Short mmCIF file of C-alpha atoms in Angstrom, two decimals:
data_model
loop_
_atom_site.label_atom_id
_atom_site.label_comp_id
_atom_site.label_asym_id
_atom_site.label_seq_id
_atom_site.Cartn_x
_atom_site.Cartn_y
_atom_site.Cartn_z
CA UNK U 27 75.05 -19.46 17.88
CA UNK U 28 75.07 -15.66 17.67
CA UNK U 29 71.58 -14.21 17.84
CA UNK U 30 69.52 -11.52 16.13
CA UNK U 31 66.12 -10.04 16.80
CA UNK U 32 62.76 -10.44 15.10
CA UNK U 33 60.41 -8.09 16.88
CA UNK U 34 60.24 -9.17 20.51
CA UNK U 35 62.04 -12.48 19.85
CA UNK U 36 65.75 -13.26 19.98
CA UNK U 37 66.65 -16.00 17.48
CA UNK U 38 69.75 -17.72 16.15
CA UNK U 39 71.39 -15.73 13.37
CA UNK U 40 70.72 -18.57 10.87
CA UNK U 41 67.26 -20.10 10.68
CA UNK U 42 65.83 -23.06 8.80
CA UNK U 43 63.38 -23.14 5.92
CA UNK U 44 61.13 -26.19 6.04
CA UNK U 45 59.79 -26.27 2.48
CA UNK U 46 62.15 -28.94 1.01
CA UNK U 47 60.88 -31.45 3.55
CA UNK U 48 57.31 -31.30 2.24
CA UNK U 49 57.13 -30.53 -1.49
CA UNK U 50 58.10 -32.54 -4.58
CA UNK U 51 61.24 -34.62 -4.06
CA UNK U 52 60.81 -34.59 -0.28
CA UNK U 53 62.60 -37.15 1.87
CA UNK U 54 60.81 -39.66 4.05
CA UNK U 55 59.58 -38.50 7.44
CA UNK U 56 62.42 -40.12 9.35
CA UNK U 57 65.05 -38.10 7.49
CA UNK U 58 63.00 -34.93 7.81
CA UNK U 59 62.71 -35.39 11.56
CA UNK U 60 66.44 -36.08 11.75
CA UNK U 61 67.04 -32.82 9.88
CA UNK U 62 64.83 -30.87 12.27
CA UNK U 63 66.47 -32.47 15.31
CA UNK U 64 69.90 -31.60 13.88
CA UNK U 65 68.78 -27.99 13.54
CA UNK U 66 67.59 -27.86 17.14
CA UNK U 67 70.77 -29.50 18.40
CA UNK U 68 72.81 -26.90 16.48
CA UNK U 69 71.00 -24.00 18.12
CA UNK U 70 68.49 -23.06 15.41
CA UNK U 71 65.60 -21.18 17.03
CA UNK U 72 63.78 -19.90 13.92
CA UNK U 73 61.98 -22.33 11.62
CA UNK U 74 60.03 -21.00 8.65
CA UNK U 75 57.08 -22.87 7.19
CA UNK U 76 53.72 -22.27 5.46
CA UNK U 77 50.41 -24.03 5.11
CA UNK U 78 51.13 -24.36 1.38
CA UNK U 79 54.30 -26.37 1.92
CA UNK U 80 52.87 -29.70 0.82
CA UNK U 81 52.91 -31.84 -2.29
CA UNK U 82 49.52 -33.47 -2.76
CA UNK U 83 45.96 -32.27 -2.57
CA UNK U 84 44.43 -33.09 0.80
CA UNK U 85 47.62 -32.60 2.81
CA UNK U 86 47.53 -28.84 3.41
CA UNK U 87 49.87 -27.95 6.26
CA UNK U 88 52.08 -31.03 5.83
CA UNK U 89 55.19 -29.06 6.79
CA UNK U 90 53.53 -27.36 9.76
CA UNK U 91 52.45 -30.74 11.13
CA UNK U 92 55.93 -32.17 10.61
CA UNK U 93 57.54 -29.28 12.47
CA UNK U 94 55.02 -29.50 15.29
CA UNK U 95 55.82 -33.21 15.68
CA UNK U 96 59.56 -32.52 15.86
CA UNK U 97 59.23 -29.68 18.35
CA UNK U 98 56.93 -31.66 20.61
CA UNK U 99 59.44 -34.50 20.85
CA UNK U 100 62.64 -32.49 21.39
CA UNK U 101 63.82 -30.90 24.62
CA UNK U 102 64.61 -27.62 22.86
CA UNK U 103 61.34 -27.45 20.95
CA UNK U 104 59.92 -24.80 23.26
CA UNK U 105 62.77 -22.42 22.39
CA UNK U 106 61.83 -22.15 18.71
CA UNK U 107 60.02 -19.30 16.99
CA UNK U 108 57.86 -20.88 14.30
CA UNK U 109 57.14 -18.51 11.43
CA UNK U 110 54.34 -19.66 9.18
CA UNK U 111 52.52 -18.07 6.28
CA UNK U 112 49.10 -17.90 4.64
CA UNK U 113 47.82 -16.68 1.28
CA UNK U 114 49.36 -19.25 -1.07
CA UNK U 115 47.62 -22.48 -2.07
CA UNK U 116 48.68 -25.65 -3.86
CA UNK U 117 45.89 -27.54 -5.64
CA UNK U 118 48.04 -30.68 -5.82
CA UNK U 119 48.99 -30.50 -9.50
CA UNK U 120 52.32 -28.79 -8.87
CA UNK U 121 50.98 -25.28 -9.33
CA UNK U 122 50.80 -22.41 -6.85
CA UNK U 123 47.71 -20.21 -6.57
CA UNK U 124 46.77 -17.18 -4.47
CA UNK U 125 44.04 -16.16 -2.07
CA UNK U 126 44.81 -12.99 -0.16
CA UNK U 127 41.25 -12.34 0.96
CA UNK U 128 40.86 -11.51 4.65
CA UNK U 129 38.39 -14.35 5.02
CA UNK U 130 40.85 -16.90 3.69
CA UNK U 131 43.78 -15.58 5.72
CA UNK U 132 41.80 -15.75 8.94
CA UNK U 133 40.61 -19.29 8.21
CA UNK U 134 44.15 -20.30 7.27
CA UNK U 135 45.51 -18.87 10.50
CA UNK U 136 42.98 -20.83 12.55
CA UNK U 137 43.96 -24.03 10.75
CA UNK U 138 47.68 -23.31 11.30
CA UNK U 139 47.02 -22.76 15.00
CA UNK U 140 45.48 -26.22 15.24
CA UNK U 141 48.26 -27.95 13.32
CA UNK U 142 51.01 -26.24 15.31
CA UNK U 143 49.18 -26.93 18.56
CA UNK U 144 49.61 -23.42 19.95
CA UNK U 145 47.35 -20.72 21.36
CA UNK U 146 49.07 -18.01 19.32
CA UNK U 147 51.38 -18.24 16.30
CA UNK U 148 54.79 -16.71 17.00
CA UNK U 149 55.17 -15.03 13.58
CA UNK U 150 52.45 -15.08 10.94
CA UNK U 151 53.27 -13.77 7.47
CA UNK U 152 51.19 -12.82 4.44
CA UNK U 153 52.79 -15.12 1.87
CA UNK U 154 52.39 -13.25 -1.42
CA UNK U 155 50.33 -10.31 -2.70
CA UNK U 156 47.13 -11.32 -4.48
CA UNK U 157 46.44 -8.94 -7.40
CA UNK U 158 42.71 -9.56 -7.02
CA UNK U 159 42.65 -8.25 -3.44
CA UNK U 160 43.69 -4.77 -2.28
CA UNK U 161 46.93 -5.11 -0.32
CA UNK U 162 45.50 -3.10 2.55
CA UNK U 163 42.71 -5.65 2.99
CA UNK U 164 45.13 -8.58 3.14
CA UNK U 165 47.43 -6.89 5.64
CA UNK U 166 44.38 -5.71 7.55
CA UNK U 167 43.63 -9.37 8.29
CA UNK U 168 47.04 -9.66 9.99
CA UNK U 169 46.25 -6.54 12.01
CA UNK U 170 43.00 -8.14 13.17
CA UNK U 171 44.77 -11.38 14.07
CA UNK U 172 47.31 -9.40 16.11
CA UNK U 173 44.57 -7.50 17.90
CA UNK U 174 42.74 -10.75 18.66
CA UNK U 175 45.88 -12.34 20.11
CA UNK U 176 45.91 -15.20 17.61
CA UNK U 177 49.37 -14.21 16.38
CA UNK U 178 52.15 -12.62 18.41
CA UNK U 179 53.95 -10.94 15.52
CA UNK U 180 53.16 -10.11 11.90
CA UNK U 181 55.31 -10.19 8.79
CA UNK U 182 54.99 -10.02 5.02
CA UNK U 183 56.67 -11.90 2.18
CA UNK U 184 57.44 -11.16 -1.47
CA UNK U 185 56.89 -7.45 -0.86
CA UNK U 186 58.27 -4.35 -2.54
CA UNK U 187 59.30 -1.15 -0.72
CA UNK U 188 55.91 0.51 -1.16
CA UNK U 189 54.15 -2.54 0.27
CA UNK U 190 56.55 -2.64 3.22
CA UNK U 191 55.73 0.97 4.07
CA UNK U 192 52.01 0.38 3.57
CA UNK U 193 52.05 -2.72 5.77
CA UNK U 194 53.90 -0.87 8.52
CA UNK U 195 51.25 1.85 8.46
CA UNK U 196 48.32 -0.57 8.45
CA UNK U 197 49.84 -2.57 11.30
CA UNK U 198 50.41 0.56 13.35
CA UNK U 199 54.18 0.16 13.45
CA UNK U 200 53.99 -3.54 14.35
CA UNK U 201 55.52 -5.04 11.19
CA UNK U 202 58.48 -7.12 12.39
CA UNK U 203 59.74 -8.94 9.28
CA UNK U 204 59.95 -9.06 5.50
CA UNK U 205 60.71 -12.39 3.81
CA UNK U 206 61.94 -11.99 0.24
CA UNK U 207 64.02 -14.05 -2.14
CA UNK U 208 67.67 -13.03 -2.05
CA UNK U 209 70.80 -14.84 -3.23
CA UNK U 210 73.94 -14.27 -5.29
CA UNK U 211 71.78 -15.04 -8.33
CA UNK U 212 68.79 -12.95 -7.21
CA UNK U 213 69.75 -9.54 -5.88
CA UNK U 214 66.75 -7.46 -6.87
CA UNK U 215 65.61 -7.45 -3.23
CA UNK U 216 68.52 -5.19 -2.22
CA UNK U 217 66.17 -2.16 -1.95
CA UNK U 218 63.89 -4.09 0.42
CA UNK U 219 66.86 -5.22 2.50
CA UNK U 220 68.13 -1.65 2.75
CA UNK U 221 64.68 -0.37 3.70
CA UNK U 222 64.34 -3.01 6.41
CA UNK U 223 67.74 -1.95 7.73
CA UNK U 224 66.57 1.67 7.88
CA UNK U 225 63.29 0.71 9.59
CA UNK U 226 64.77 -1.84 11.99
CA UNK U 227 62.66 -4.66 10.54
CA UNK U 228 64.06 -8.18 10.19
CA UNK U 229 64.84 -9.24 6.62
CA UNK U 230 64.55 -13.01 6.06
CA UNK U 231 66.20 -14.08 2.78
CA UNK U 232 64.64 -17.23 1.37
CA UNK U 233 66.32 -19.43 -1.26
CA UNK U 234 69.70 -17.92 -0.28
CA UNK U 235 71.57 -20.46 -2.41
CA UNK U 236 69.44 -19.84 -5.50
CA UNK U 237 66.69 -22.40 -4.96
CA UNK U 238 66.56 -26.16 -4.48
CA UNK U 239 67.59 -27.00 -8.04
CA UNK U 240 70.55 -24.59 -8.11
CA UNK U 241 71.94 -24.80 -4.58
CA UNK U 242 74.64 -27.35 -5.39
CA UNK U 243 75.97 -25.15 -8.20
CA UNK U 244 76.54 -22.08 -6.04
CA UNK U 245 80.34 -22.35 -5.94
CA UNK U 246 80.72 -23.28 -9.60
CA UNK U 247 78.34 -20.55 -10.79
CA UNK U 248 79.80 -17.79 -8.62
CA UNK U 249 83.55 -18.37 -8.51
CA UNK U 250 84.34 -15.70 -5.88
CA UNK U 251 82.22 -17.58 -3.34
CA UNK U 252 84.25 -20.72 -4.05
CA UNK U 253 87.54 -18.82 -3.77
CA UNK U 254 86.63 -17.29 -0.41
CA UNK U 255 85.35 -20.66 0.79
CA UNK U 256 88.64 -22.33 -0.08
CA UNK U 257 90.57 -19.63 1.77
CA UNK U 258 88.58 -20.31 4.93
CA UNK U 259 88.33 -24.07 4.51
CA UNK U 260 84.53 -23.99 4.47
CA UNK U 261 81.72 -24.49 1.96
CA UNK U 262 80.58 -21.85 -0.52
CA UNK U 263 77.18 -22.07 1.18
CA UNK U 264 78.66 -20.98 4.50
CA UNK U 265 80.35 -18.07 2.76
CA UNK U 266 77.06 -17.11 1.12
CA UNK U 267 75.23 -16.96 4.44
CA UNK U 268 78.09 -15.10 6.16
CA UNK U 269 78.05 -12.57 3.30
CA UNK U 270 74.33 -11.99 3.87
CA UNK U 271 74.76 -11.67 7.63
CA UNK U 272 77.47 -9.06 7.07
CA UNK U 273 75.11 -6.88 5.05
CA UNK U 274 72.99 -5.81 8.02
CA UNK U 275 72.19 -6.85 11.59
CA UNK U 276 68.53 -7.22 10.54
CA UNK U 277 69.31 -10.11 8.16
CA UNK U 278 68.33 -13.62 9.31
CA UNK U 279 68.76 -16.12 6.44
CA UNK U 280 66.44 -19.12 6.31
CA UNK U 281 68.17 -21.70 4.09
CA UNK U 282 66.05 -24.71 3.32
CA UNK U 283 67.32 -28.19 4.09
CA UNK U 284 66.27 -31.81 3.92
CA UNK U 285 69.44 -33.43 5.32
CA UNK U 286 71.03 -33.03 8.76
CA UNK U 287 74.42 -32.34 7.16
CA UNK U 288 73.04 -29.33 5.29
CA UNK U 289 71.72 -27.77 8.47
CA UNK U 290 74.95 -28.38 10.35
CA UNK U 291 76.93 -26.73 7.58
CA UNK U 292 74.64 -23.71 7.34
CA UNK U 293 74.64 -22.84 11.04
CA UNK U 294 78.45 -22.56 11.06
CA UNK U 295 78.06 -19.43 8.93
CA UNK U 296 76.98 -17.54 12.05
CA UNK U 297 80.58 -17.75 13.29
CA UNK U 298 82.32 -17.09 9.97
CA UNK U 299 83.87 -13.62 9.79
CA UNK U 300 84.68 -12.24 6.35
CA UNK U 301 87.11 -9.42 5.70
CA UNK U 302 86.03 -6.15 4.09
CA UNK U 303 87.94 -7.15 0.99
CA UNK U 304 86.20 -10.50 0.79
CA UNK U 305 82.79 -8.88 1.20
CA UNK U 306 83.59 -6.41 -1.58
CA UNK U 307 84.66 -9.28 -3.83
CA UNK U 308 81.42 -11.15 -3.14
CA UNK U 309 79.32 -8.02 -3.66
CA UNK U 310 80.85 -7.72 -7.12
CA UNK U 311 80.43 -11.40 -8.02
#
């Protein structure tokens, strides 16, 4: 697979989002492990997770533990950059809550370290701004974790341009990634993508197909993606990822998956070349 850079790390141009393997509607563990093994076999070297990717109360870090199990039992596991996040919580009733306090983020990082079985987390990201906590305090916790060697790289998620600039300043120029939602149906993160391109910071689009419930409808909802896919003999999902990759060399999509076939389809987008006319058509979709 072609590669791109996230800070000091070189990763496959298409990563994997682990959330569907741990929240509501998740598959059994055997299928999840098969999905992770398929990703590793296909050359995926970036896997995104979070301590809040779980379904029930009492199973915080379910997805981190699942990924750690897969990596430990696969010959290519040591090649993977695991990106995890802290600052979101799930009480177990289906809701999502926030705690961006430095104290929580540092405790969450310690717990993630134990679940992943590593001395330092490859990429640790502040999951979502907490309106009750000054942003500088939350990002300051990442700076402290960097300085203490508990994380190798720091990123932020669900951030706007002002927060990206603020985080870069607080981290002393060490911000390596921004993870925001971006898809044909959700394009309001274009300014953040463009800013990351200007700053040389990796942009990690999550839910690139529009989210778990809408992914299958991508081609039917956005006809140009289906037309381009038919012309190339590939899926609309491959076209979607190739379109994102063509936007900037800092883009590294992280499509979620819970089936081996989904991963295998997604990674082929790294080799799909779209014409300027096709890209223009998709931009206008």
